[in-house]
Coordinates of C-alpha atoms (C1' of nucleotides) in Angstrom, one line a residue:
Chain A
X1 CA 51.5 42.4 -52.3
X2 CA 51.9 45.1 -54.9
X3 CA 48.6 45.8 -55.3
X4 CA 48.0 46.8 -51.6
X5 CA 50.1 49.9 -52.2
X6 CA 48.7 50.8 -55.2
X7 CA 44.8 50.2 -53.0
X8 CA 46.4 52.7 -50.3
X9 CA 47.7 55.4 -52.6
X10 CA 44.5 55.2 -54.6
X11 CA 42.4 55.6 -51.5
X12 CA 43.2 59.5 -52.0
X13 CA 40.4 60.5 -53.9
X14 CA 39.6 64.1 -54.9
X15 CA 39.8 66.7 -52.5
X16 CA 41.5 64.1 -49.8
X17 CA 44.7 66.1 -48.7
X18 CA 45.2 63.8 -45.9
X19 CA 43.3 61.0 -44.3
X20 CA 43.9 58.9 -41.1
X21 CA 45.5 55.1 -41.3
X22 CA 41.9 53.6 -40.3
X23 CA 40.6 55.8 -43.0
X24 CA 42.5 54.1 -45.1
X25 CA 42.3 50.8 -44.7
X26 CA 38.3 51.5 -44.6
X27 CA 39.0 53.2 -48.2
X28 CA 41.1 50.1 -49.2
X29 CA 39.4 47.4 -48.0
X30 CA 42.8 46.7 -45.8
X31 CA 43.2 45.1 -42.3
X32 CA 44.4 48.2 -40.2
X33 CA 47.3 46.2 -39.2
X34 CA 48.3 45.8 -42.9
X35 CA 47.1 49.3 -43.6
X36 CA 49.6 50.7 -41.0
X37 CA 52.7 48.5 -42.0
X38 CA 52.9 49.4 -45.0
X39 CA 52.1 53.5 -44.8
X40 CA 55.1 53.2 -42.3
X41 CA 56.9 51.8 -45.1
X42 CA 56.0 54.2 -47.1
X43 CA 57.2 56.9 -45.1
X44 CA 60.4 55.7 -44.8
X45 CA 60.9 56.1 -49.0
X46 CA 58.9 59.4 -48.7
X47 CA 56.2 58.3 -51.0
X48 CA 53.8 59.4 -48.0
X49 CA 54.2 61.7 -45.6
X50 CA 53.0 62.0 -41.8
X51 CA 51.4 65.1 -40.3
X52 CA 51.6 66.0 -36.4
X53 CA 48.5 64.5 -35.9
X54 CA 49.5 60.7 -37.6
X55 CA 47.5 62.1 -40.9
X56 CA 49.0 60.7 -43.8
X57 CA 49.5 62.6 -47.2
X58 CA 51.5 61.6 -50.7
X59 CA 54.9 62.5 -50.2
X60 CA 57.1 64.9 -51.7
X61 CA 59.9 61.8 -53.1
X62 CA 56.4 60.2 -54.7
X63 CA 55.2 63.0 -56.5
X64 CA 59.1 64.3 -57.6
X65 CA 59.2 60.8 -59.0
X66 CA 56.3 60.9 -61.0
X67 CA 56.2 64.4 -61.8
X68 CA 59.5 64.4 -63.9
X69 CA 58.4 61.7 -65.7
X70 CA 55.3 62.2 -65.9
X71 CA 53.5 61.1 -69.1
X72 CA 52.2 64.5 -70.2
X73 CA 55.3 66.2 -69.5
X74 CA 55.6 66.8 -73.4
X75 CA 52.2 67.8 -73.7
X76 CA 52.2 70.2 -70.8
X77 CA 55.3 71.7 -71.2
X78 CA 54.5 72.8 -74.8
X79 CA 51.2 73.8 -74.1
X80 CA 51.7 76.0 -71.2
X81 CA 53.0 79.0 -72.6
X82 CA 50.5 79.3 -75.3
X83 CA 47.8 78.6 -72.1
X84 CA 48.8 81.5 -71.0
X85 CA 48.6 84.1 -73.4
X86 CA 45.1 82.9 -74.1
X87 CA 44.4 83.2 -70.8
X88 CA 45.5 86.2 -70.8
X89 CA 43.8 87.2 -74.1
X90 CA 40.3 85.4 -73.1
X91 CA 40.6 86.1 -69.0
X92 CA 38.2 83.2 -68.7
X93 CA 39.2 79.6 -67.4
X94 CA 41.4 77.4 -69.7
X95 CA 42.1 73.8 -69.2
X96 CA 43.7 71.1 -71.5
X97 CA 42.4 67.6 -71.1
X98 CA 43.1 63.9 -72.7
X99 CA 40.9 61.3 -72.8
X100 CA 41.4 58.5 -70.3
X101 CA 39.2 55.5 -70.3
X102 CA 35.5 57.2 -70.5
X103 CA 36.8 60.2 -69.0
X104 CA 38.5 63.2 -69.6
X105 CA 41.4 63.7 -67.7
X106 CA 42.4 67.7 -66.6
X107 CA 46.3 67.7 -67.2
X108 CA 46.8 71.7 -66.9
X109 CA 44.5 74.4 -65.9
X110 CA 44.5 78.1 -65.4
X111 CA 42.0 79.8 -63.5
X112 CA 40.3 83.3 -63.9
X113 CA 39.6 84.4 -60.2
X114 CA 36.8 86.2 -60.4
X115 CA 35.8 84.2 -63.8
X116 CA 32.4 81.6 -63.6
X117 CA 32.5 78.6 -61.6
X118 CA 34.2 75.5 -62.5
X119 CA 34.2 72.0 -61.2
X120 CA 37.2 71.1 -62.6
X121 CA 41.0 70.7 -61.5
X122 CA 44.6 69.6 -62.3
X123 CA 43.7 65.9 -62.4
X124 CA 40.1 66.0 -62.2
X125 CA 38.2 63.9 -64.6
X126 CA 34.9 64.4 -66.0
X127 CA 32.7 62.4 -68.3
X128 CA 33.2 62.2 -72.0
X129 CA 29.8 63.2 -72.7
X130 CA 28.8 66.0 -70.6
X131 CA 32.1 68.2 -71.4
X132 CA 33.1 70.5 -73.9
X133 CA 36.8 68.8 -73.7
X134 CA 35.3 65.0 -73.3
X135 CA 32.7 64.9 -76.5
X136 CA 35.3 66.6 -78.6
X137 CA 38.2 63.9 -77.9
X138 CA 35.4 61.4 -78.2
X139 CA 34.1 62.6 -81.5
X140 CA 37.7 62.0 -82.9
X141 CA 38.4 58.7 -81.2
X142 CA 37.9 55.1 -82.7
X143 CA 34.4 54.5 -83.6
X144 CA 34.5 51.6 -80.9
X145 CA 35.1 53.4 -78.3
X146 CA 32.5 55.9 -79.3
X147 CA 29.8 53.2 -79.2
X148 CA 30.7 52.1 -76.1
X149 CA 30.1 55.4 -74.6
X150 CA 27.0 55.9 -76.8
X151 CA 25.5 52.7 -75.9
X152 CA 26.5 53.2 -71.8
X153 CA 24.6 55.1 -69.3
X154 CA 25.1 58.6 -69.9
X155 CA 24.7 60.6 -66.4
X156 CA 22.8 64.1 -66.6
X157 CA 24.7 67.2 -64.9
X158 CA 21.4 69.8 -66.0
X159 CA 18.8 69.6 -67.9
X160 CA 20.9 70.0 -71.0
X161 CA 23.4 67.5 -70.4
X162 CA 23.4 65.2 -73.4
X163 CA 21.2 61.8 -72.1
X164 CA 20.6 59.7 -75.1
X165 CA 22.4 57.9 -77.7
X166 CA 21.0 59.6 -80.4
X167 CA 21.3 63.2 -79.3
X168 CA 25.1 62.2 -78.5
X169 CA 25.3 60.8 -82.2
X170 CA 24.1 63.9 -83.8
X171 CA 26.4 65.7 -81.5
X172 CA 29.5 64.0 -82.4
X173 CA 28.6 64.5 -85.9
X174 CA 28.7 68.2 -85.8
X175 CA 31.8 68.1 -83.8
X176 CA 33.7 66.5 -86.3
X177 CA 32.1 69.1 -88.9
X178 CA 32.8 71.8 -87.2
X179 CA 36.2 71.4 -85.4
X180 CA 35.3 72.4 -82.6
X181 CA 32.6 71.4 -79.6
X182 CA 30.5 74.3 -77.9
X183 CA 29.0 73.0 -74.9
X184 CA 25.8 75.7 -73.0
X185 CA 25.0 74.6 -69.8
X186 CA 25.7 70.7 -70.0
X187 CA 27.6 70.5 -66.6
X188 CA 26.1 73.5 -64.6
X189 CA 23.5 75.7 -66.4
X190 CA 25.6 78.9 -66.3
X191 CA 28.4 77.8 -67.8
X192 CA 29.5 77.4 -71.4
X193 CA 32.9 75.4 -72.7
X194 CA 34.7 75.5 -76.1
X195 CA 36.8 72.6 -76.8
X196 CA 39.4 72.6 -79.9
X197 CA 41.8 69.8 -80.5
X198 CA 45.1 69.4 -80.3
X199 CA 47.2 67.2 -82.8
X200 CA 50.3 65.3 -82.0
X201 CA 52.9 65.4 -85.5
X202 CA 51.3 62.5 -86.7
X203 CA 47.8 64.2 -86.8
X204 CA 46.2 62.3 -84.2
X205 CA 44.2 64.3 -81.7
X206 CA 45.8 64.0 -78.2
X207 CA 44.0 66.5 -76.1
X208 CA 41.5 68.9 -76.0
X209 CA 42.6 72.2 -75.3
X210 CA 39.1 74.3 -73.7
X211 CA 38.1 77.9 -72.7
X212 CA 34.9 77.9 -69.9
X213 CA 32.6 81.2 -70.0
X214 CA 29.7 82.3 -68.4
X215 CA 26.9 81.6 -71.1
X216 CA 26.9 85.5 -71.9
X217 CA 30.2 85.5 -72.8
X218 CA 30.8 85.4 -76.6
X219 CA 31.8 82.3 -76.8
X220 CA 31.8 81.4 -80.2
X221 CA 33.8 84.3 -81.0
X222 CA 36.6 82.5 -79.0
X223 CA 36.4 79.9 -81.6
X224 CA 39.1 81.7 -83.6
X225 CA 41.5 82.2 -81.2
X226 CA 41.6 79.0 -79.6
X227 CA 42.2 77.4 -83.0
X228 CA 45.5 78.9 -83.0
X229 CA 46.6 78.6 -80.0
X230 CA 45.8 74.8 -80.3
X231 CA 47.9 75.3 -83.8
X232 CA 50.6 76.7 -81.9
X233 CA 50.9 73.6 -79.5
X234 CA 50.4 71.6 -81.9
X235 CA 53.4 72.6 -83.4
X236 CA 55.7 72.8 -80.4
X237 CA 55.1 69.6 -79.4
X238 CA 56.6 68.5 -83.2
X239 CA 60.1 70.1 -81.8
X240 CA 62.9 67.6 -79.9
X241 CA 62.1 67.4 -76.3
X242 CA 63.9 69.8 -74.0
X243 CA 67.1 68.6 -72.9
X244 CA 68.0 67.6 -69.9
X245 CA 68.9 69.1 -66.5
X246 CA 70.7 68.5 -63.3
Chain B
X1 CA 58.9 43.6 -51.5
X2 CA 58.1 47.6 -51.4
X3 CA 61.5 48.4 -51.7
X4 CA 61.7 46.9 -55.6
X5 CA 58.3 48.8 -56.3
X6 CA 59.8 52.2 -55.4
X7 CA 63.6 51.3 -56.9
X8 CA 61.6 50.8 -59.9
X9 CA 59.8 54.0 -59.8
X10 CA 62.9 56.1 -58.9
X11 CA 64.1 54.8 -61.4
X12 CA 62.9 57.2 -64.1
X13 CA 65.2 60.4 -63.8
X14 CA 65.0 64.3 -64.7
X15 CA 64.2 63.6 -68.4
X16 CA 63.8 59.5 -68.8
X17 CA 60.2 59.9 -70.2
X18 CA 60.7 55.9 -71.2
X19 CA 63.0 53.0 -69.8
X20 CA 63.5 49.8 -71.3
X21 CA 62.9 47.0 -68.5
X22 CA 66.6 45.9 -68.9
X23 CA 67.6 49.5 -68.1
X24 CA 65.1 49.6 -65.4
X25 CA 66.5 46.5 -63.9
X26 CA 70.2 47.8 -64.2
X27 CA 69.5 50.9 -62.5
X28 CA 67.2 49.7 -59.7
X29 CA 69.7 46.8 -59.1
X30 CA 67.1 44.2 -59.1
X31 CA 66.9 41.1 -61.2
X32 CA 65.7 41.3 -64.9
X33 CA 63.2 39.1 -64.0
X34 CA 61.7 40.6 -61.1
X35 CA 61.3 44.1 -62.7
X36 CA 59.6 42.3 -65.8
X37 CA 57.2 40.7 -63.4
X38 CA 56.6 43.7 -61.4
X39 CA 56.7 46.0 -64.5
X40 CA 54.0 44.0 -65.6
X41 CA 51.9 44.9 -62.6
X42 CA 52.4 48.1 -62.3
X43 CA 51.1 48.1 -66.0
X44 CA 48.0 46.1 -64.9
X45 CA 46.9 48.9 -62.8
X46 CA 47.9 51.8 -65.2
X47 CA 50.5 53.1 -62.7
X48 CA 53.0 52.7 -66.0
X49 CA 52.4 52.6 -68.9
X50 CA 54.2 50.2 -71.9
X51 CA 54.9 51.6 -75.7
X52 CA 54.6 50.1 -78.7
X53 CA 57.9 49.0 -78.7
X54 CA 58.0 47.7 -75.0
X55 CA 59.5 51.2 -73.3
X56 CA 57.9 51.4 -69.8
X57 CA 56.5 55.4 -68.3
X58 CA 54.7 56.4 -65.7
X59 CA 51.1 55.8 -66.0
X60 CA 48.7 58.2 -66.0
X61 CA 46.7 56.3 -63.4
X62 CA 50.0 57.1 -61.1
X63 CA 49.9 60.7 -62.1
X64 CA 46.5 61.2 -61.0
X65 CA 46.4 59.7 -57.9
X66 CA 49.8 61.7 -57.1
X67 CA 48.4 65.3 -59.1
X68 CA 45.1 65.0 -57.1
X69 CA 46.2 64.6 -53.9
X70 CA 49.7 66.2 -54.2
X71 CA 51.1 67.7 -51.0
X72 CA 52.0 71.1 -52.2
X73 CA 48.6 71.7 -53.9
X74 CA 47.3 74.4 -51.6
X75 CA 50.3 75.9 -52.5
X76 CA 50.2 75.7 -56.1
X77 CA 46.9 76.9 -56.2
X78 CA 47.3 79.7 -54.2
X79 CA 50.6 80.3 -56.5
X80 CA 49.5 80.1 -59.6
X81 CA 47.2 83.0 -60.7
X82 CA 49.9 85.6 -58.6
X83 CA 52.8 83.9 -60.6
X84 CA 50.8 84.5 -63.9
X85 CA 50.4 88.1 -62.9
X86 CA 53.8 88.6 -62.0
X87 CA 54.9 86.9 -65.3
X88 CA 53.2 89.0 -67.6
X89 CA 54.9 91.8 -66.2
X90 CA 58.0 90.7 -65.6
X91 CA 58.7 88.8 -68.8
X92 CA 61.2 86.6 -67.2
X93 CA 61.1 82.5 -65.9
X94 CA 59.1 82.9 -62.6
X95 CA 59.2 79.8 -60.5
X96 CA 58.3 78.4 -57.6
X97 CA 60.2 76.3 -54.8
X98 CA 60.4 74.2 -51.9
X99 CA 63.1 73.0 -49.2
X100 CA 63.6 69.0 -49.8
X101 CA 66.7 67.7 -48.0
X102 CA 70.1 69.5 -49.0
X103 CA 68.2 70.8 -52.2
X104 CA 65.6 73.3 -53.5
X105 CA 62.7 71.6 -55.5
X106 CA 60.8 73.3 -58.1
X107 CA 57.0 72.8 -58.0
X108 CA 56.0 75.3 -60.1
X109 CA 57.6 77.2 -63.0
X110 CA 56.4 79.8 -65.8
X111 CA 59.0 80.0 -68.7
X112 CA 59.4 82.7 -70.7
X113 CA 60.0 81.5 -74.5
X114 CA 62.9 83.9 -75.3
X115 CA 64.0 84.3 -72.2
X116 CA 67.7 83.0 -71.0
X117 CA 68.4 79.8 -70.0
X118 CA 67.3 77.9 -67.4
X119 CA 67.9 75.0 -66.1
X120 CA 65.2 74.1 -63.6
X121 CA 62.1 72.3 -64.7
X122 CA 59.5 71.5 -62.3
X123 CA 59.6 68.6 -60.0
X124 CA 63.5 69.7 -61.0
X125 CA 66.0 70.3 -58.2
X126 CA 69.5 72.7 -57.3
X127 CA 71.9 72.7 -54.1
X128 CA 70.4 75.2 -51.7
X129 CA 73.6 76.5 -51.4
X130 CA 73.9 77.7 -54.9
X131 CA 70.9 79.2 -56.4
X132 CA 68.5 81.8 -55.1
X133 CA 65.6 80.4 -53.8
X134 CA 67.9 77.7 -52.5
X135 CA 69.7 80.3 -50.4
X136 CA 66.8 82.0 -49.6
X137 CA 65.3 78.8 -48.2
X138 CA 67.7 77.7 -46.2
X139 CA 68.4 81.5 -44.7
X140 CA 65.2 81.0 -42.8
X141 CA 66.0 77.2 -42.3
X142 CA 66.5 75.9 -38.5
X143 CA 70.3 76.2 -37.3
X144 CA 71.0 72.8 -37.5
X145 CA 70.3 72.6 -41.5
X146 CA 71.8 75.4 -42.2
X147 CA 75.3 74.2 -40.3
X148 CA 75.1 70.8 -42.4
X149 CA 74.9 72.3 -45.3
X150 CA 77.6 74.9 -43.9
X151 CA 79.8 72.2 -43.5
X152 CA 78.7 70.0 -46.5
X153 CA 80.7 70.0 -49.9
X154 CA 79.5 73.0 -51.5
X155 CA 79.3 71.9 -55.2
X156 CA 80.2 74.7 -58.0
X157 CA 78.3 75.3 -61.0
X158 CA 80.3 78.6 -61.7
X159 CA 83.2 80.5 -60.3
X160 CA 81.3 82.7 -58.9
X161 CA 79.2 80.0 -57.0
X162 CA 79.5 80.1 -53.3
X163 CA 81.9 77.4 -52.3
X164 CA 83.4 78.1 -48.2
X165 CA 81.8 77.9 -45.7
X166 CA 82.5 81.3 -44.3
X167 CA 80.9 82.8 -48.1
X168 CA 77.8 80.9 -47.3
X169 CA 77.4 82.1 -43.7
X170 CA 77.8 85.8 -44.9
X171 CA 75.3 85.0 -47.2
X172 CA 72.4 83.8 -45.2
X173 CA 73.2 86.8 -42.8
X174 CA 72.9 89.2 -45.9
X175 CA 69.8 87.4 -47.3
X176 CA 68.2 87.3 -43.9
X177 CA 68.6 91.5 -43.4
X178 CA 67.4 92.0 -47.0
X179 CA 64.6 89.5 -47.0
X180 CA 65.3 88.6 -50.2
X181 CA 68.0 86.4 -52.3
X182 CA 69.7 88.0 -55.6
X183 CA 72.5 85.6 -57.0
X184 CA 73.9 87.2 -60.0
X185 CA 76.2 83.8 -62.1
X186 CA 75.4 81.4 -59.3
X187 CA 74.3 78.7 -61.7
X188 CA 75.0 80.2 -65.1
X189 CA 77.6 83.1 -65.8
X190 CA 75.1 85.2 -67.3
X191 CA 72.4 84.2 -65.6
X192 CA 70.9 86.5 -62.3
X193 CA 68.0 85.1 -59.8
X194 CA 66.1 86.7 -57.3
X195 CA 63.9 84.9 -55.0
X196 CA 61.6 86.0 -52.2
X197 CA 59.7 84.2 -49.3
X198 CA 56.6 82.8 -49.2
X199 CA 55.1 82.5 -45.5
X200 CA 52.3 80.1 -44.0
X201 CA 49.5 81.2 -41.6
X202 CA 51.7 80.9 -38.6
X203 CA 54.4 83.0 -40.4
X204 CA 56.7 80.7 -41.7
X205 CA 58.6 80.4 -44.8
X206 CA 57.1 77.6 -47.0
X207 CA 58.7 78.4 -50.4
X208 CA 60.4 80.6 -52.7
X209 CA 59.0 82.6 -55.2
X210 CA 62.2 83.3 -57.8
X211 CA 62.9 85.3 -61.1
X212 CA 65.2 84.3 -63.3
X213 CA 66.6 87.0 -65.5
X214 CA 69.7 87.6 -67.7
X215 CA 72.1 89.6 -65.8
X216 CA 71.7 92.7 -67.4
X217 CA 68.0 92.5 -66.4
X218 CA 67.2 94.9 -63.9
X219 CA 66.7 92.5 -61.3
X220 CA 66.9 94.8 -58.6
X221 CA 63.9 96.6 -59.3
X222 CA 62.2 93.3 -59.4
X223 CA 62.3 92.8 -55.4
X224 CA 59.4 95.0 -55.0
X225 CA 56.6 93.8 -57.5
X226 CA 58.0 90.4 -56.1
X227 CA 57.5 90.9 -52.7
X228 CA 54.1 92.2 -53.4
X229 CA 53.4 89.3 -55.2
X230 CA 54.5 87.0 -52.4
X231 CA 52.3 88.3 -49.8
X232 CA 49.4 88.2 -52.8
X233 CA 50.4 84.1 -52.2
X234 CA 50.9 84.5 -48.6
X235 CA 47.2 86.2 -48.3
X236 CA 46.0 83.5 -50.5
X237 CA 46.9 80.2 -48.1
X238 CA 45.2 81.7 -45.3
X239 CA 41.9 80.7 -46.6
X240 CA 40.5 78.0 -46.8
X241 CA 40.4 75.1 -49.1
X242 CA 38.2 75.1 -52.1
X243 CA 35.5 73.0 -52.1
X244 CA 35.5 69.6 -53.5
X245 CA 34.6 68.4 -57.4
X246 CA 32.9 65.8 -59.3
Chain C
dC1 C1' 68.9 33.5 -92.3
dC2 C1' 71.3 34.0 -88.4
dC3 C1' 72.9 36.4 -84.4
dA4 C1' 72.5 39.4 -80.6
dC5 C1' 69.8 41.4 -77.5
dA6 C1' 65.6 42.2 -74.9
dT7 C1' 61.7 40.3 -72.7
dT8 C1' 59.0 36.8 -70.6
dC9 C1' 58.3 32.3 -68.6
dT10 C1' 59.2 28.2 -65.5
dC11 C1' 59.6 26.4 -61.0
dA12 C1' 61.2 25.1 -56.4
dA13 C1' 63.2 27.2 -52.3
dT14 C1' 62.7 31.0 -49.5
dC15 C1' 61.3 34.4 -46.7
dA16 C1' 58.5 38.4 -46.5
dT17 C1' 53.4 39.2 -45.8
dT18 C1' 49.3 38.7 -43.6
dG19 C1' 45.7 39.6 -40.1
dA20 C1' 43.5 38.3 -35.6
dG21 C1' 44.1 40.0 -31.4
dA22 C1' 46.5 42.5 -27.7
dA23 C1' 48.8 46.4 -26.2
dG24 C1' 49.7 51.0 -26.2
dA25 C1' 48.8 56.0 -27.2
dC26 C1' 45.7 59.7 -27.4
dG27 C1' 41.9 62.7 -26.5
dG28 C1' 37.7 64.1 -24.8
dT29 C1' 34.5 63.9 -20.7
dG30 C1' 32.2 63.4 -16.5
Chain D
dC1 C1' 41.9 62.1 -12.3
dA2 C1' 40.1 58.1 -14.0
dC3 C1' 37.3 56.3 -17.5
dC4 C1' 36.1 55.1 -22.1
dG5 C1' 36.2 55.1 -27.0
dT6 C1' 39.1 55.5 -30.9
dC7 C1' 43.2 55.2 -33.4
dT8 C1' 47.5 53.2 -34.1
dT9 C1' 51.2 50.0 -33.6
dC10 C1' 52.9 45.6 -32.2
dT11 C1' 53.3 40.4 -31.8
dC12 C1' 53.6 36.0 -33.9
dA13 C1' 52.7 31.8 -36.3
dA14 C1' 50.7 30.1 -40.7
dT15 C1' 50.5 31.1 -45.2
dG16 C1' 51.5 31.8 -49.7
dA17 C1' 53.4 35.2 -52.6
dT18 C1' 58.1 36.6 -54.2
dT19 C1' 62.5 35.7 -55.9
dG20 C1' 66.0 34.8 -59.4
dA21 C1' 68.8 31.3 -62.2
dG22 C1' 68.2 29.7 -66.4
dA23 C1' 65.4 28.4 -70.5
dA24 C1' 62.4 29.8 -73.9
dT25 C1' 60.5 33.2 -76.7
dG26 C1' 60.2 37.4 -79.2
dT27 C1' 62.4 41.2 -82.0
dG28 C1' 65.3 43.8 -84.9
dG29 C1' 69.5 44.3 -87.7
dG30 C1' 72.9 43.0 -90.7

DNA sequence: CCCACATTCTCAATCATTGAGAAGACGGTG
DNA sequence: CACCGTCTTCTCAATGATTGAGAATGTGGG
């Protein structure tokens, strides 16, 4: 049954490189017996792959499949260049996220080595209402879906992490009247994130493109040049797609 | 069955974004039925995702699970801030590849705007016979590969692509003495590439780092600040992984 | 309004899937 | 070297999900 494989594959959470067949049927909820039959199967496509030791990780055929068609491929591939030469510009952590169920979802990120920490990575997902990138998407989304989150439990990072309904009202509210969302300190007290958004042709936002600083950082000076840069993908994504290869 | 899941999947080629089911079903050979129905479930669990008017992608649920626990992700993030690096100064497509059966597969790739054309795209893929990082991968191949794809068809993209056998065994000898790969027209007439080995912990070659220039470039003069920049990767896989996220 | 095409639904025969338990492989330990 | 615990794969009969032809429904264009 189909969603079996989709149980196994999903057992990979973050950080998970490679886990063990019993691992995974633990994870999954699987009879081992299943769990093995069908990671074997797997295998034999590619779609997992099998270390020395009988670890199993995704396979190279699995992700080739889904990374050339991968549903952001547009947004990624005309956001990237400008990514970098504000990366470049700011020398501080960019990442570009959309929102996905009450979540955002990381698509791209490029790091600053020696820049402030940060949680997040290609992939990684955090709440709509503790990040920079999350309460900006949110404060242009259908009011529905802003309720929903308003109205849910709203899980504290600090001390400053927005935690009630009201506070993430007023929030929104400024967001939208400002155009942007400056976040000090909401997912680890050090750190601050400007969030801008990014339009698809028909003016719709469709991510959140976001610069992370230590709180000492000028932040709000970034303002500026993020704006543009989140003009400038805006506007590349309006072009044809790219044609196509091999 | 597994099979149909996968058929379905693979379906999607370098630059389908969106398949209509019918389509889907002619190309993975199953009944129109069946891929409705399993369409359907993959939908369900957000492994692909239906538009408005009916055309199936991936799901982002299937590109998370895949980006998060993707098996060349210690490499990629060891890549990526030395490939920035290198493309700032170099100014030229910088990308990054692996060996995947008779071919070279992109995993990473940098594009310069204005630069010249190029044909790879990542999760993207090229004969290892005829492009740089291709030849450079399979130089330090085992035997046994390297006389299969010896004795293979050698496809031609140009005429000045390597198409005998005894071309391609000079050329592995030369790339092997050099420790590098330079392929001036290989894929494009006016297109050079240079690429350069990346190594694991127990000294291996795991990828290709590769510039890819117009020919009048001075790609010579690249080997150096990319050799440098491979080790910088090299150095950078050695440690060990970062620590996990939300 | 009608036609062509795409998609989904229906349903009975089929055949792959399931999972308990056994057997085998592996690795560490006394 | 033998023992033991753990992980993985195998066996096999009962089960029930999957399949696909064809009908029905939905959709868009002329």
């Amino acid at each position: 049954m189909l969603s079996r494989v989709v149980r196994i594959v999903e057992a990979f959470g973050p950080g998970d490189t490679a886990l063990s067949v019993t691992e995974i049927a633990r994870r999954s909820g699987l009879h081992v017996a299943t769990a093995s039959r069908i990671v074997e199967e797997l295998t034999n496509f590619g779609w997992l792959q099998r270390h020395e030791d009988r670890q199993v990780r995704i396979g190279v055929k699995m992700w080739e499949a889904v990374s050339r068609a991968s549903p952001t491929l547009r947004l990624r591939e005309a956001a990237m260049p400008v990514m970098e030469d504000l990366h470049t510009i700011v020398g501080q952590h960019i990442q570009l996220g959309v929102m996905e169920g009450d979540d955002v979802l990381f698509v791209e990120r490029l790091t600053a080595p020696r820049a402030v920490i940060n949680y997040t990575r290609v992939a990684g997902r955090l709440p709509l209402h503790a990040s920079s990138s999350g309460l900006l998407l949110l404060a242009y989304a259908p009011s529905d879906h802003q309720e929903r989150i308003i109205s849910g439990p709203l899980e504290a990072f600090t001390e400053r992490t927005i935690r009630t309904p009201s506070q993430l009202r007023s929030a929104l509210a400024e967001v939208r009247l400002q155009g942007h969302a400056l976040l000090a300190g909401h997912i680890h007290a050090d750190v601050t994130g400007v969030a801008v958004p990014i339009r698809d042709p028909g003016d719709r936002v469709v991510a959140a493109l976001a610069v992370i600083a230590p709180n000492d950082d000028v932040a709000r000076s970034r303002v500026a040049v993020l704006l543009a840069a989140s003009k400038a993908i805006s506007r590349a994504m309006t072009y044809p797609a790219s044609p196509p290869f091999k």
